[in-house]
């Protein structure tokens, strides 16, 4: 009996020591996967609370935990509304991550915890953005004509809208002819476009091309790229995702893309140091790091950081009337042109209309001639899937759009979890579909776009 008691005591002691060791380990050096999870939670909750006005616990449950890794169910968040800071922790204790909201710049993940440094990045003061005449017809204002009955019927079809649909807007001949919203969302809710930001970021590049601050064949794009092989990378190679730079875009683990977004305060600095693995212009490799580098490049061509931080609004959002649009920066102050643009579905549609009109808005050419055509033109290196300028020639699933009966000229903005804008220039048609629809569900917005196009012909 005494021997049994002694063994049990030793067992309990060993268990206590093991648990204590695990706690010390998780507190002192939490695994990077846990930090990616809490970083993701803090960032998504921060943006949706301070940009979209949503309830933090609802965002955590619906946007972070429900569709994500099982470990995310162990994450909790604290929201400091006064200082606009969100902190996420695993089991309320471990792997703490922070995101902070900065006026005009959205929320930034602060993986190194240096909030003081992150708060030194300040957007220039600007007048509040409002539509001057909300009753004017969209896109000049927010007024819409009676919804086309044919489109209303289609948008009421849950299968066409897809699981997790949050917003659909249909624009024909420059006017909204139908829209629908999921429960809890409306025409005034800013929604995350994920990688659709890449195409908008490219349009900002287009604005600087038109101003002759950049050239498609520019090389030696960074001081760090003064020697071969980086020195030969051209702006057009980055735009087409053919730079040859190493970048692992896989999700669900600690890879280049998740490390960049949630473990690196200076995302461009991280991407800048990736090695060249292939000849420029020879191999397609979809990489969010490339789009962040593009943002760093165009920002560096402006006179000072303040003008660079003000540029998306001044050069693109204000002319288009995209009053809700916020392109977010990282902690170091570089726009996350790969992933983080929030805007209402109607404002995403305004950007789509700019592309339908070949880069001209209200009679003013905002994008260089031929720029939108290059956005449509598929590249050989991508097998015809991607285009020369940060857009897709095929919809989700990489299946030819012709399989769905869509015209080959259809091109797309696409983002994670079911974000899509389809553009058919000859039919003057834009279809925006936003939601929370993981790819594993197999939803294809091509069927929605085809049904809408057929109904409006």
Short mmCIF file of C-alpha atoms in Angstrom, two decimals:
data_model
loop_
_atom_site.label_atom_id
_atom_site.label_comp_id
_atom_site.label_asym_id
_atom_site.label_seq_id
_atom_site.Cartn_x
_atom_site.Cartn_y
_atom_site.Cartn_z
CA UNK A 1 0.00 0.00 0.00
CA UNK A 2 2.80 2.39 0.93
CA UNK A 3 4.54 1.56 -2.31
CA UNK A 4 1.38 2.36 -4.29
CA UNK A 5 0.99 5.71 -2.51
CA UNK A 6 4.63 6.50 -3.19
CA UNK A 7 4.23 5.66 -6.91
CA UNK A 8 1.09 7.77 -7.15
CA UNK A 9 2.82 10.70 -5.50
CA UNK A 10 5.71 10.46 -7.90
CA UNK A 11 3.29 10.24 -10.81
CA UNK A 12 1.38 13.31 -9.68
CA UNK A 13 4.66 15.18 -9.15
CA UNK A 14 5.86 14.23 -12.64
CA UNK A 15 2.55 15.37 -14.12
CA UNK A 16 2.75 18.68 -12.27
CA UNK A 17 6.31 19.19 -13.51
CA UNK A 18 5.25 18.33 -17.06
CA UNK A 19 2.29 20.72 -16.99
CA UNK A 20 4.46 23.44 -15.45
CA UNK A 21 7.08 22.92 -18.13
CA UNK A 22 4.48 23.18 -20.89
CA UNK A 23 3.06 26.36 -19.37
CA UNK A 24 6.53 27.92 -19.09
CA UNK A 25 7.31 26.89 -22.68
CA UNK A 26 4.05 28.28 -24.07
CA UNK A 27 4.52 31.51 -22.12
CA UNK A 28 8.17 32.08 -23.00
CA UNK A 29 8.34 30.78 -26.56
CA UNK A 30 4.92 29.89 -27.98
CA UNK A 31 4.99 27.91 -31.25
CA UNK A 32 4.73 30.11 -34.32
CA UNK A 33 1.55 28.35 -35.43
CA UNK A 34 -0.19 29.56 -32.27
CA UNK A 35 1.08 33.09 -32.86
CA UNK A 36 -0.19 32.99 -36.44
CA UNK A 37 -3.60 31.97 -35.09
CA UNK A 38 -3.82 34.71 -32.48
CA UNK A 39 -2.35 37.25 -34.91
CA UNK A 40 -5.03 36.38 -37.45
CA UNK A 41 -7.77 36.63 -34.82
CA UNK A 42 -6.58 40.00 -33.50
CA UNK A 43 -6.29 41.48 -36.98
CA UNK A 44 -9.65 40.28 -38.31
CA UNK A 45 -11.53 41.31 -35.17
CA UNK A 46 -9.83 44.73 -35.09
CA UNK A 47 -10.70 45.60 -38.68
CA UNK A 48 -14.27 44.39 -38.46
CA UNK A 49 -14.90 46.24 -35.20
CA UNK A 50 -13.30 49.59 -36.06
CA UNK A 51 -13.98 49.70 -39.81
CA UNK A 52 -17.24 47.77 -40.16
CA UNK A 53 -18.76 48.43 -36.74
CA UNK A 54 -19.42 44.77 -36.02
CA UNK A 55 -19.63 43.01 -32.66
CA UNK A 56 -16.22 41.56 -31.70
CA UNK A 57 -17.52 38.27 -30.32
CA UNK A 58 -19.65 37.72 -33.41
CA UNK A 59 -16.62 38.37 -35.63
CA UNK A 60 -14.52 35.97 -33.57
CA UNK A 61 -17.14 33.24 -33.75
CA UNK A 62 -18.30 33.68 -37.36
CA UNK A 63 -15.24 34.98 -39.22
CA UNK A 64 -12.35 33.46 -37.29
CA UNK A 65 -13.39 30.31 -35.48
CA UNK A 66 -16.21 28.78 -37.55
CA UNK A 67 -14.31 28.43 -40.86
CA UNK A 68 -10.77 28.21 -39.47
CA UNK A 69 -8.28 25.82 -37.89
CA UNK A 70 -9.64 23.92 -34.83
CA UNK A 71 -7.03 25.61 -32.62
CA UNK A 72 -8.77 28.94 -33.27
CA UNK A 73 -11.65 27.79 -31.08
CA UNK A 74 -9.27 28.19 -28.13
CA UNK A 75 -8.63 31.87 -28.93
CA UNK A 76 -10.26 34.73 -27.05
CA UNK A 77 -10.03 38.46 -27.69
CA UNK A 78 -9.96 41.60 -25.58
CA UNK A 79 -11.03 44.86 -27.23
CA UNK A 80 -9.80 48.19 -25.89
CA UNK A 81 -12.27 50.53 -27.56
CA UNK A 82 -10.71 53.67 -26.12
CA UNK A 83 -7.24 53.00 -27.52
CA UNK A 84 -8.52 50.92 -30.43
CA UNK A 85 -6.37 47.91 -29.63
CA UNK A 86 -7.35 44.25 -29.91
CA UNK A 87 -5.38 41.50 -28.14
CA UNK A 88 -5.92 37.82 -28.84
CA UNK A 89 -4.66 34.97 -26.66
CA UNK A 90 -4.77 31.21 -26.76
CA UNK A 91 -6.69 29.86 -23.72
CA UNK A 92 -6.75 33.42 -22.41
CA UNK A 93 -3.04 33.31 -21.55
CA UNK A 94 -0.70 32.11 -24.28
CA UNK A 95 0.71 33.41 -27.58
CA UNK A 96 -0.66 36.94 -27.18
CA UNK A 97 -0.97 38.94 -30.40
CA UNK A 98 -2.03 42.54 -30.90
CA UNK A 99 -3.61 44.63 -33.62
CA UNK A 100 -4.10 48.39 -33.49
CA UNK A 101 -6.40 50.72 -35.42
CA UNK A 102 -4.90 53.93 -36.84
CA UNK A 103 -7.28 56.49 -38.27
CA UNK A 104 -7.40 56.39 -42.06
CA UNK A 105 -5.09 53.37 -42.25
CA UNK A 106 -7.28 50.66 -40.74
CA UNK A 107 -5.86 48.00 -38.45
CA UNK A 108 -2.32 46.67 -38.40
CA UNK A 109 -1.02 43.49 -36.86
CA UNK A 110 1.81 44.28 -34.41
CA UNK A 111 3.60 40.94 -34.08
CA UNK A 112 6.63 42.34 -32.27
CA UNK A 113 4.39 44.04 -29.69
CA UNK A 114 5.96 47.45 -30.32
CA UNK A 115 2.79 49.54 -30.26
CA UNK A 116 4.73 52.78 -29.84
CA UNK A 117 6.54 52.22 -33.14
CA UNK A 118 3.34 51.22 -34.93
CA UNK A 119 1.58 54.35 -33.69
CA UNK A 120 4.23 56.60 -35.23
CA UNK A 121 2.70 55.76 -38.62
CA UNK A 122 0.04 58.43 -39.01
CA UNK A 123 -2.10 59.24 -42.02
CA UNK A 124 -2.29 62.92 -43.01
CA UNK A 125 -5.40 64.67 -41.79
CA UNK A 126 -8.15 64.63 -44.40
CA UNK A 127 -11.68 65.85 -44.75
CA UNK A 128 -14.34 63.26 -43.88
CA UNK A 129 -15.45 61.41 -46.98
CA UNK A 130 -19.13 61.66 -47.80
CA UNK A 131 -21.17 61.41 -50.95
CA UNK A 132 -22.16 64.98 -51.80
CA UNK A 133 -25.63 63.98 -53.00
CA UNK A 134 -26.68 60.62 -51.61
CA UNK A 135 -29.90 60.76 -53.60
CA UNK A 136 -28.09 61.01 -56.93
CA UNK A 137 -28.06 57.81 -58.98
CA UNK A 138 -25.23 55.38 -58.31
CA UNK A 139 -22.27 55.70 -58.93
CA UNK A 140 -22.44 59.51 -58.53
CA UNK A 141 -24.49 58.98 -55.36
CA UNK A 142 -26.16 56.08 -53.62
CA UNK A 143 -29.56 56.26 -55.28
CA UNK A 144 -30.69 53.14 -57.11
CA UNK A 145 -33.51 52.56 -59.55
CA UNK A 146 -36.14 49.89 -58.87
CA UNK A 147 -34.48 46.46 -58.88
CA UNK A 148 -34.83 44.56 -62.14
CA UNK A 149 -37.33 41.79 -61.43
CA UNK A 150 -35.30 39.23 -63.36
CA UNK A 151 -32.24 39.94 -61.24
CA UNK A 152 -34.21 40.01 -58.00
CA UNK A 153 -35.39 36.47 -58.70
CA UNK A 154 -31.85 35.27 -59.34
CA UNK A 155 -30.45 36.95 -56.25
CA UNK A 156 -33.05 35.24 -54.09
CA UNK A 157 -31.65 31.86 -55.19
CA UNK A 158 -29.45 30.69 -52.31
CA UNK A 159 -27.59 28.24 -54.54
CA UNK A 160 -26.52 31.00 -56.93
CA UNK A 161 -25.52 33.34 -54.11
CA UNK A 162 -23.67 30.54 -52.39
CA UNK A 163 -23.17 29.63 -48.73
CA UNK A 164 -22.03 32.50 -46.54
CA UNK A 165 -23.04 35.16 -49.07
CA UNK A 166 -22.82 38.63 -47.54
CA UNK A 167 -23.34 40.91 -50.52
CA UNK A 168 -24.09 40.75 -54.23
CA UNK A 169 -24.27 43.85 -56.44
CA UNK A 170 -25.05 43.74 -60.16
CA UNK A 171 -24.18 46.70 -62.38
CA UNK A 172 -25.37 46.98 -65.98
CA UNK A 173 -24.61 49.94 -68.22
CA UNK A 174 -23.26 51.91 -65.28
CA UNK A 175 -26.29 51.49 -62.97
CA UNK A 176 -27.08 49.07 -60.17
CA UNK A 177 -29.85 46.77 -61.38
CA UNK A 178 -29.91 44.44 -58.39
CA UNK A 179 -28.34 43.82 -55.02
CA UNK A 180 -28.79 41.46 -52.10
CA UNK A 181 -27.28 41.21 -48.62
CA UNK A 182 -26.86 38.45 -46.07
CA UNK A 183 -28.29 38.68 -42.58
CA UNK A 184 -26.47 41.32 -40.55
CA UNK A 185 -24.94 43.02 -43.59
CA UNK A 186 -26.09 45.95 -45.71
CA UNK A 187 -25.11 48.36 -48.45
CA UNK A 188 -23.17 50.36 -45.85
CA UNK A 189 -21.07 47.49 -44.46
CA UNK A 190 -17.40 47.57 -45.49
CA UNK A 191 -16.27 44.05 -46.43
CA UNK A 192 -12.81 42.56 -46.80
CA UNK A 193 -11.81 41.69 -50.35
CA UNK A 194 -8.69 39.68 -49.43
CA UNK A 195 -6.67 39.22 -52.65
CA UNK A 196 -9.01 41.43 -54.67
CA UNK A 197 -6.83 44.15 -53.11
CA UNK A 198 -4.06 43.04 -55.49
CA UNK A 199 -5.95 44.37 -58.51
CA UNK A 200 -6.75 47.66 -56.77
CA UNK A 201 -3.11 47.98 -55.71
CA UNK A 202 -2.18 47.44 -59.36
CA UNK A 203 -4.53 50.24 -60.39
CA UNK A 204 -2.66 52.53 -57.99
CA UNK A 205 0.52 51.49 -59.80
CA UNK A 206 -1.33 52.46 -62.98
CA UNK A 207 -1.97 55.93 -61.62
CA UNK A 208 1.79 56.42 -61.08
CA UNK A 209 2.52 55.01 -64.53
CA UNK A 210 0.21 57.64 -65.98
CA UNK A 211 2.03 60.31 -63.98
CA UNK A 212 5.36 58.98 -65.35
CA UNK A 213 6.64 58.24 -61.85
CA UNK A 214 7.03 54.57 -62.80
CA UNK A 215 7.68 52.55 -65.94
CA UNK A 216 6.70 48.98 -66.76
CA UNK A 217 10.28 48.14 -67.74
CA UNK A 218 11.90 49.74 -64.68
CA UNK A 219 14.57 47.54 -63.08
CA UNK A 220 16.71 47.86 -59.94
CA UNK A 221 13.45 48.53 -58.15
CA UNK A 222 14.99 48.61 -54.67
CA UNK A 223 18.42 49.69 -53.46
CA UNK A 224 18.83 46.13 -52.17
CA UNK A 225 18.32 44.83 -55.73
CA UNK A 226 21.44 46.40 -57.20
CA UNK A 227 23.07 43.11 -58.22
CA UNK A 228 22.01 40.15 -60.34
CA UNK A 229 19.64 38.37 -60.39
CA UNK A 230 17.34 40.76 -58.47
CA UNK A 231 18.52 43.77 -60.47
CA UNK A 232 16.93 42.41 -63.65
CA UNK A 233 13.43 42.06 -62.17
CA UNK A 234 11.14 44.47 -63.98
CA UNK A 235 7.98 46.10 -62.69
CA UNK A 236 6.00 44.17 -65.28
CA UNK A 237 7.45 40.88 -63.95
CA UNK A 238 6.09 41.65 -60.50
CA UNK A 239 2.71 42.65 -61.91
CA UNK A 240 2.43 39.34 -63.79
CA UNK A 241 3.68 37.26 -60.82
CA UNK A 242 6.71 36.22 -62.90
CA UNK A 243 9.56 37.72 -60.86
CA UNK A 244 11.13 34.37 -60.02
CA UNK A 245 11.19 35.23 -56.31
CA UNK A 246 10.66 32.43 -53.81
CA UNK A 247 7.38 32.67 -51.90
CA UNK A 248 5.24 29.92 -50.38
CA UNK A 249 1.58 30.90 -50.68
CA UNK A 250 0.16 27.81 -48.92
CA UNK A 251 -2.24 28.46 -46.04
CA UNK A 252 -3.06 26.44 -42.93
CA UNK A 253 0.49 26.33 -41.55
CA UNK A 254 3.45 28.66 -40.95
CA UNK A 255 4.48 29.48 -44.52
CA UNK A 256 5.77 32.61 -46.22
CA UNK A 257 2.31 34.10 -46.60
CA UNK A 258 1.10 33.46 -43.04
CA UNK A 259 4.47 34.52 -41.62
CA UNK A 260 4.37 37.74 -43.64
CA UNK A 261 0.83 38.64 -42.62
CA UNK A 262 0.95 37.71 -38.91
CA UNK A 263 4.57 37.40 -37.73
CA UNK A 264 6.35 40.23 -39.58
CA UNK A 265 5.87 43.92 -38.68
CA UNK A 266 7.61 44.93 -41.96
CA UNK A 267 5.99 42.76 -44.62
CA UNK A 268 7.83 44.30 -47.56
CA UNK A 269 11.14 43.97 -45.77
CA UNK A 270 10.46 40.27 -45.28
CA UNK A 271 9.47 39.74 -48.93
CA UNK A 272 12.38 41.79 -50.20
CA UNK A 273 14.90 39.27 -48.89
CA UNK A 274 13.40 36.23 -50.61
CA UNK A 275 15.84 34.63 -53.08
CA UNK A 276 15.34 34.42 -56.83
CA UNK A 277 14.66 30.82 -57.86
CA UNK A 278 13.74 31.23 -61.54
CA UNK A 279 14.50 33.51 -64.46
CA UNK A 280 12.37 36.63 -64.59
CA UNK A 281 9.40 36.36 -66.92
CA UNK A 282 9.76 32.58 -67.17
CA UNK A 283 7.69 31.09 -64.37
CA UNK A 284 4.35 32.03 -62.82
CA UNK A 285 4.22 31.93 -59.03
CA UNK A 286 1.26 33.52 -57.28
CA UNK A 287 2.69 35.41 -54.31
CA UNK A 288 1.15 37.90 -51.90
CA UNK A 289 4.66 39.07 -51.07
CA UNK A 290 4.98 40.32 -54.65
CA UNK A 291 1.96 42.61 -54.24
CA UNK A 292 3.31 44.04 -50.99
CA UNK A 293 6.58 44.76 -52.81
CA UNK A 294 4.60 46.59 -55.49
CA UNK A 295 3.06 48.75 -52.76
CA UNK A 296 6.49 49.53 -51.33
CA UNK A 297 7.72 50.45 -54.82
CA UNK A 298 4.94 52.87 -55.68
CA UNK A 299 5.05 54.43 -52.20
CA UNK A 300 8.78 55.06 -52.63
CA UNK A 301 8.13 57.04 -55.81
CA UNK A 302 6.22 59.74 -53.93
CA UNK A 303 8.00 62.68 -52.26
CA UNK A 304 7.46 61.65 -48.63
CA UNK A 305 5.66 59.04 -46.48
CA UNK A 306 2.75 61.36 -45.77
CA UNK A 307 1.97 61.83 -49.46
CA UNK A 308 2.37 58.09 -50.01
CA UNK A 309 -0.12 57.27 -47.24
CA UNK A 310 -2.60 59.77 -48.70
CA UNK A 311 -2.16 58.61 -52.29
CA UNK A 312 -4.72 55.76 -52.62
CA UNK A 313 -7.48 58.04 -51.44
CA UNK A 314 -6.35 61.05 -53.48
CA UNK A 315 -5.52 59.20 -56.70
CA UNK A 316 -8.20 56.51 -56.80
CA UNK A 317 -10.80 56.28 -54.04
CA UNK A 318 -11.92 59.92 -53.99
CA UNK A 319 -12.22 60.24 -57.79
CA UNK A 320 -14.35 57.08 -57.89
CA UNK A 321 -16.47 58.07 -54.90
CA UNK A 322 -15.29 55.01 -52.94
CA UNK A 323 -15.94 56.76 -49.63
CA UNK A 324 -15.86 53.54 -47.59
CA UNK A 325 -12.58 52.21 -48.98
CA UNK A 326 -9.69 51.73 -46.55
CA UNK A 327 -6.46 50.12 -47.75
CA UNK A 328 -4.69 49.01 -44.59
CA UNK A 329 -0.96 49.22 -43.87
CA UNK A 330 1.34 46.95 -41.90
CA UNK A 331 2.93 48.08 -38.65
CA UNK A 332 5.83 49.63 -40.57
CA UNK A 333 3.52 51.76 -42.71
CA UNK A 334 3.53 49.88 -46.03
CA UNK A 335 0.13 49.26 -47.61
CA UNK A 336 -0.76 45.57 -47.56
CA UNK A 337 -1.60 45.64 -51.25
CA UNK A 338 -1.94 41.88 -51.30
CA UNK A 339 -4.80 41.41 -48.89
CA UNK A 340 -6.28 44.21 -46.80
CA UNK A 341 -8.81 46.46 -48.48
CA UNK A 342 -12.20 47.02 -46.88
CA UNK A 343 -15.02 48.60 -48.90
CA UNK A 344 -18.77 48.28 -49.29
CA UNK A 345 -20.04 46.07 -52.09
CA UNK A 346 -21.19 49.19 -53.92
CA UNK A 347 -17.69 50.65 -53.71
CA UNK A 348 -16.15 47.41 -54.98
CA UNK A 349 -18.62 47.76 -57.86
CA UNK A 350 -17.38 51.31 -58.52
CA UNK A 351 -13.91 49.92 -59.04
CA UNK A 352 -15.33 47.28 -61.36
CA UNK A 353 -17.10 49.98 -63.34
CA UNK A 354 -13.79 51.82 -63.77
CA UNK A 355 -12.42 48.70 -65.47
CA UNK A 356 -15.53 48.29 -67.63
CA UNK A 357 -14.91 51.85 -68.82
CA UNK A 358 -11.26 51.13 -69.66
CA UNK A 359 -9.86 53.23 -66.82
CA UNK A 360 -11.91 56.36 -67.61
CA UNK A 361 -14.15 57.96 -64.97
CA UNK A 362 -16.45 60.92 -65.60
CA UNK A 363 -14.57 61.64 -68.79
CA UNK A 364 -11.14 61.65 -67.11
CA UNK A 365 -8.62 58.95 -67.92
CA UNK A 366 -7.32 57.63 -64.59
CA UNK A 367 -5.41 54.61 -65.91
CA UNK A 368 -3.05 54.64 -68.90
CA UNK A 369 -4.36 53.55 -72.27
CA UNK A 370 -3.91 49.82 -72.66
CA UNK A 371 -3.62 49.23 -68.90
CA UNK A 372 -7.03 47.57 -68.50
CA UNK A 373 -6.41 45.55 -71.67
CA UNK A 374 -3.25 44.19 -70.01
CA UNK A 375 -5.35 43.35 -66.94
CA UNK A 376 -7.42 41.15 -69.26
CA UNK A 377 -4.57 39.61 -71.24
CA UNK A 378 -3.61 36.12 -69.99
CA UNK A 379 0.02 35.14 -69.64
CA UNK A 380 1.64 32.06 -71.13
CA UNK A 381 3.60 31.33 -67.96
CA UNK A 382 0.37 31.03 -65.94
CA UNK A 383 -1.18 28.69 -68.50
CA UNK A 384 -3.71 31.37 -69.38
CA UNK A 385 -5.07 31.64 -65.84
CA UNK A 386 -3.49 34.90 -64.66
CA UNK A 387 -3.11 38.17 -66.54
CA UNK A 388 -0.29 40.63 -67.12
CA UNK A 389 -1.53 42.95 -64.36
CA UNK A 390 -2.72 41.33 -61.12
CA UNK A 391 -6.06 39.91 -62.26
CA UNK A 392 -7.47 36.50 -63.19
CA UNK A 393 -8.60 35.28 -66.59
CA UNK A 394 -10.47 32.37 -64.97
CA UNK A 395 -12.84 32.30 -62.03
CA UNK A 396 -12.44 30.25 -58.85
CA UNK A 397 -11.46 26.65 -59.41
CA UNK A 398 -9.20 27.40 -62.37
CA UNK A 399 -11.79 25.93 -64.73
CA UNK A 400 -12.17 27.71 -68.07
CA UNK A 401 -15.02 30.20 -67.86
CA UNK A 402 -16.31 28.84 -71.18
CA UNK A 403 -17.32 25.70 -69.28
CA UNK A 404 -19.91 27.86 -67.52
CA UNK A 405 -20.93 29.55 -70.76
CA UNK A 406 -19.19 32.84 -69.99
CA UNK A 407 -17.56 34.84 -72.76
CA UNK A 408 -13.74 34.51 -72.87
CA UNK A 409 -13.30 38.24 -72.28
CA UNK A 410 -14.61 37.87 -68.71
CA UNK A 411 -11.91 38.69 -66.19
CA UNK A 412 -11.89 38.63 -62.42
CA UNK A 413 -10.78 40.09 -59.14
CA UNK A 414 -10.60 37.12 -56.76
CA UNK A 415 -10.04 36.84 -53.01
CA UNK A 416 -9.86 34.24 -50.25
CA UNK A 417 -13.08 32.70 -48.91
CA UNK A 418 -15.27 33.49 -51.89
CA UNK A 419 -14.65 37.15 -52.77
CA UNK A 420 -15.14 37.88 -56.48
CA UNK A 421 -15.77 40.68 -58.93
CA UNK A 422 -16.54 39.55 -62.48
CA UNK A 423 -16.16 42.07 -65.30
CA UNK A 424 -17.52 41.63 -68.84
CA UNK A 425 -16.61 44.83 -70.72
CA UNK A 426 -18.55 44.19 -73.96
CA UNK A 427 -21.76 43.68 -71.96
CA UNK A 428 -20.93 46.57 -69.60
CA UNK A 429 -21.58 44.18 -66.75
CA UNK A 430 -20.07 44.01 -63.25
CA UNK A 431 -21.05 41.36 -60.72
CA UNK A 432 -19.72 41.69 -57.16
CA UNK A 433 -20.07 38.71 -54.84
CA UNK A 434 -18.69 38.90 -51.29
CA UNK A 435 -19.04 36.46 -48.42
CA UNK A 436 -17.43 33.96 -46.12
CA UNK A 437 -17.25 30.86 -48.28
CA UNK A 438 -14.20 28.61 -47.82
CA UNK A 439 -13.00 26.98 -51.04
CA UNK A 440 -13.63 23.51 -49.61
CA UNK A 441 -17.37 24.17 -50.06
CA UNK A 442 -16.85 24.15 -53.84
CA UNK A 443 -18.93 27.25 -54.59
CA UNK A 444 -18.42 28.76 -58.05
CA UNK A 445 -19.66 32.33 -58.70
CA UNK A 446 -19.42 31.67 -62.45
CA UNK A 447 -22.95 30.21 -62.37
CA UNK A 448 -24.29 33.39 -60.78
CA UNK A 449 -22.51 35.59 -63.32
CA UNK A 450 -23.78 33.48 -66.23
CA UNK A 451 -27.37 33.57 -64.97
CA UNK A 452 -27.21 37.35 -64.51
CA UNK A 453 -25.65 37.91 -67.93
CA UNK A 454 -28.30 35.75 -69.63
CA UNK A 455 -31.14 37.53 -67.82
CA UNK A 456 -29.91 40.97 -68.90
CA UNK A 457 -29.32 40.20 -72.57
#
